[in-house]
Amino acid sequence: MPPNLQNTKSHQNKYEPIPPEFDIIGKKIVDAAYTVHKNLGPGLLEKVYEICFCHELTKRKLLYQRQVDIPVVYDGLVFNEGLRLDVFVENEIICELKALVPPQAGWCFCVLVAIIGTSKQ
């Protein structure tokens, strides 16, 4: 976002700043993903990247859970097999890993990170 829009009233009403602890965790996650990609390169299965990514998270002293099932509620019914997260970091950040085959290129490793607010009930 251009710097001149960050401090506008419109922006301030719609968005809250990312908490500093999320920023620190996010930087460690991106560094872990980059390290895996740099060391392994393209061409492997997603599971291999996931195992190595989690190893890098451990080295950075981040807590994580792999392959977390999230129940989906629909019309009063609960489906436990509805959604599975690849890696859930520090009970706050979802890391969705993807090994893609772009046209006429090798495999690449991508991490999509979404920050969510979890309800601690």
Tab-separated table of C-alpha atoms in Angstrom:
chain	number	residue	atom	x	y	z
A	1	MET	CA	0.000	0.000	0.000
A	2	PRO	CA	1.348	3.432	-0.841
A	3	PRO	CA	2.584	5.217	2.308
A	4	ASN	CA	0.251	8.163	1.776
A	5	LEU	CA	-2.824	5.924	2.262
A	6	GLN	CA	-1.695	4.094	5.395
A	7	ASN	CA	-2.610	6.877	7.803
A	8	THR	CA	-5.915	7.914	6.286
A	9	LYS	CA	-9.095	7.748	8.352
A	10	SER	CA	-10.536	5.246	5.894
A	11	HIS	CA	-7.591	2.906	6.362
A	12	GLN	CA	-7.592	3.319	10.142
A	13	ASN	CA	-11.305	2.472	10.340
A	14	LYS	CA	-10.956	-0.730	8.309
A	15	TYR	CA	-7.670	-2.247	9.452
A	16	GLU	CA	-5.859	-2.793	12.681
A	17	PRO	CA	-2.067	-2.993	12.655
A	18	ILE	CA	-0.526	-6.443	12.819
A	19	PRO	CA	0.488	-7.132	16.418
A	20	PRO	CA	4.286	-7.143	16.873
A	21	GLU	CA	4.304	-10.792	18.004
A	22	PHE	CA	2.597	-11.844	14.727
A	23	ASP	CA	5.142	-9.824	12.787
A	24	ILE	CA	8.033	-11.595	14.516
A	25	ILE	CA	6.462	-15.027	14.008
A	26	GLY	CA	5.656	-14.216	10.379
A	27	LYS	CA	9.257	-13.254	9.653
A	28	LYS	CA	10.483	-16.526	11.151
A	29	ILE	CA	7.955	-18.481	9.077
A	30	VAL	CA	8.992	-16.781	5.840
A	31	ASP	CA	12.652	-17.354	6.680
A	32	ALA	CA	11.966	-21.053	7.330
A	33	ALA	CA	10.115	-21.408	4.016
A	34	TYR	CA	12.885	-19.621	2.128
A	35	THR	CA	15.531	-21.819	3.731
A	36	VAL	CA	13.693	-24.988	2.688
A	37	HIS	CA	13.190	-23.750	-0.862
A	38	LYS	CA	16.817	-22.638	-1.172
A	39	ASN	CA	18.200	-25.937	0.134
A	40	LEU	CA	15.845	-28.418	-1.551
A	41	GLY	CA	14.988	-26.631	-4.765
A	42	PRO	CA	12.119	-27.726	-6.995
A	43	GLY	CA	10.845	-31.188	-7.853
A	44	LEU	CA	9.796	-32.811	-4.594
A	45	LEU	CA	6.457	-33.796	-3.151
A	46	GLU	CA	4.611	-31.425	-0.840
A	47	LYS	CA	5.029	-33.777	2.129
A	48	VAL	CA	8.828	-33.582	1.883
A	49	TYR	CA	8.707	-29.783	1.943
A	50	GLU	CA	6.287	-29.911	4.887
A	51	ILE	CA	8.577	-32.133	6.977
A	52	CYS	CA	11.591	-29.929	6.256
A	53	PHE	CA	9.573	-26.745	6.860
A	54	CYS	CA	8.501	-28.040	10.278
A	55	HIS	CA	12.104	-28.904	11.082
A	56	GLU	CA	13.048	-25.303	10.277
A	57	LEU	CA	10.209	-24.047	12.504
A	58	THR	CA	11.586	-26.165	15.355
A	59	LYS	CA	15.051	-24.666	14.836
A	60	ARG	CA	13.433	-21.228	15.188
A	61	LYS	CA	11.730	-22.324	18.434
A	62	LEU	CA	8.208	-22.032	17.007
A	63	LEU	CA	5.488	-24.400	18.158
A	64	TYR	CA	3.423	-26.016	15.420
A	65	GLN	CA	0.903	-28.732	14.636
A	66	ARG	CA	0.836	-30.644	11.348
A	67	GLN	CA	-2.253	-31.756	9.438
A	68	VAL	CA	-4.802	-30.284	11.859
A	69	ASP	CA	-8.426	-31.253	11.203
A	70	ILE	CA	-10.889	-28.379	11.614
A	71	PRO	CA	-14.558	-29.336	11.911
A	72	VAL	CA	-17.072	-27.687	9.605
A	73	VAL	CA	-20.558	-26.956	10.918
A	74	TYR	CA	-23.374	-26.944	8.393
A	75	ASP	CA	-27.075	-26.823	9.208
A	76	GLY	CA	-26.443	-28.097	12.720
A	77	LEU	CA	-24.278	-30.995	11.534
A	78	VAL	CA	-20.579	-31.219	12.356
A	79	PHE	CA	-18.248	-32.650	9.706
A	80	ASN	CA	-14.879	-33.466	11.260
A	81	GLU	CA	-13.244	-34.208	7.922
A	82	GLY	CA	-14.222	-30.899	6.404
A	83	LEU	CA	-10.959	-28.960	6.512
A	84	ARG	CA	-7.326	-29.827	7.159
A	85	LEU	CA	-4.594	-27.276	7.831
A	86	ASP	CA	-1.086	-28.157	6.651
A	87	VAL	CA	0.761	-26.436	9.487
A	88	PHE	CA	-0.703	-24.394	12.348
A	89	VAL	CA	1.994	-22.248	13.974
A	90	GLU	CA	1.827	-20.927	17.541
A	91	ASN	CA	-1.945	-21.579	17.610
A	92	GLU	CA	-2.386	-18.393	15.576
A	93	ILE	CA	-1.050	-18.682	12.025
A	94	ILE	CA	-2.071	-21.084	9.278
A	95	CYS	CA	0.633	-22.126	6.827
A	96	GLU	CA	-0.726	-23.767	3.703
A	97	LEU	CA	2.088	-25.356	1.710
A	98	LYS	CA	1.883	-25.955	-2.038
A	99	ALA	CA	4.179	-27.760	-4.435
A	100	LEU	CA	3.164	-26.558	-7.889
A	101	VAL	CA	4.006	-27.528	-11.434
A	102	PRO	CA	4.035	-24.313	-13.470
A	103	PRO	CA	3.854	-24.709	-17.244
A	104	GLN	CA	7.237	-25.676	-18.711
A	105	ALA	CA	9.048	-25.363	-15.395
A	106	GLY	CA	10.002	-27.491	-12.423
A	107	TRP	CA	8.190	-27.737	-9.148
A	108	CYS	CA	8.221	-24.782	-6.850
A	109	PHE	CA	7.569	-24.455	-3.152
A	110	CYS	CA	5.098	-21.868	-2.022
A	111	VAL	CA	3.788	-21.069	1.413
A	112	LEU	CA	0.578	-19.194	1.866
A	113	VAL	CA	0.353	-17.761	5.302
A	114	ALA	CA	-2.895	-16.508	6.707
A	115	ILE	CA	-3.113	-14.929	10.101
A	116	ILE	CA	-6.235	-15.835	11.962
A	117	GLY	CA	-7.612	-14.956	15.327
A	118	THR	CA	-8.380	-18.105	17.222
A	119	SER	CA	-11.006	-18.249	19.885
A	120	LYS	CA	-9.586	-19.842	23.006
A	121	GLN	CA	-12.642	-21.413	24.571
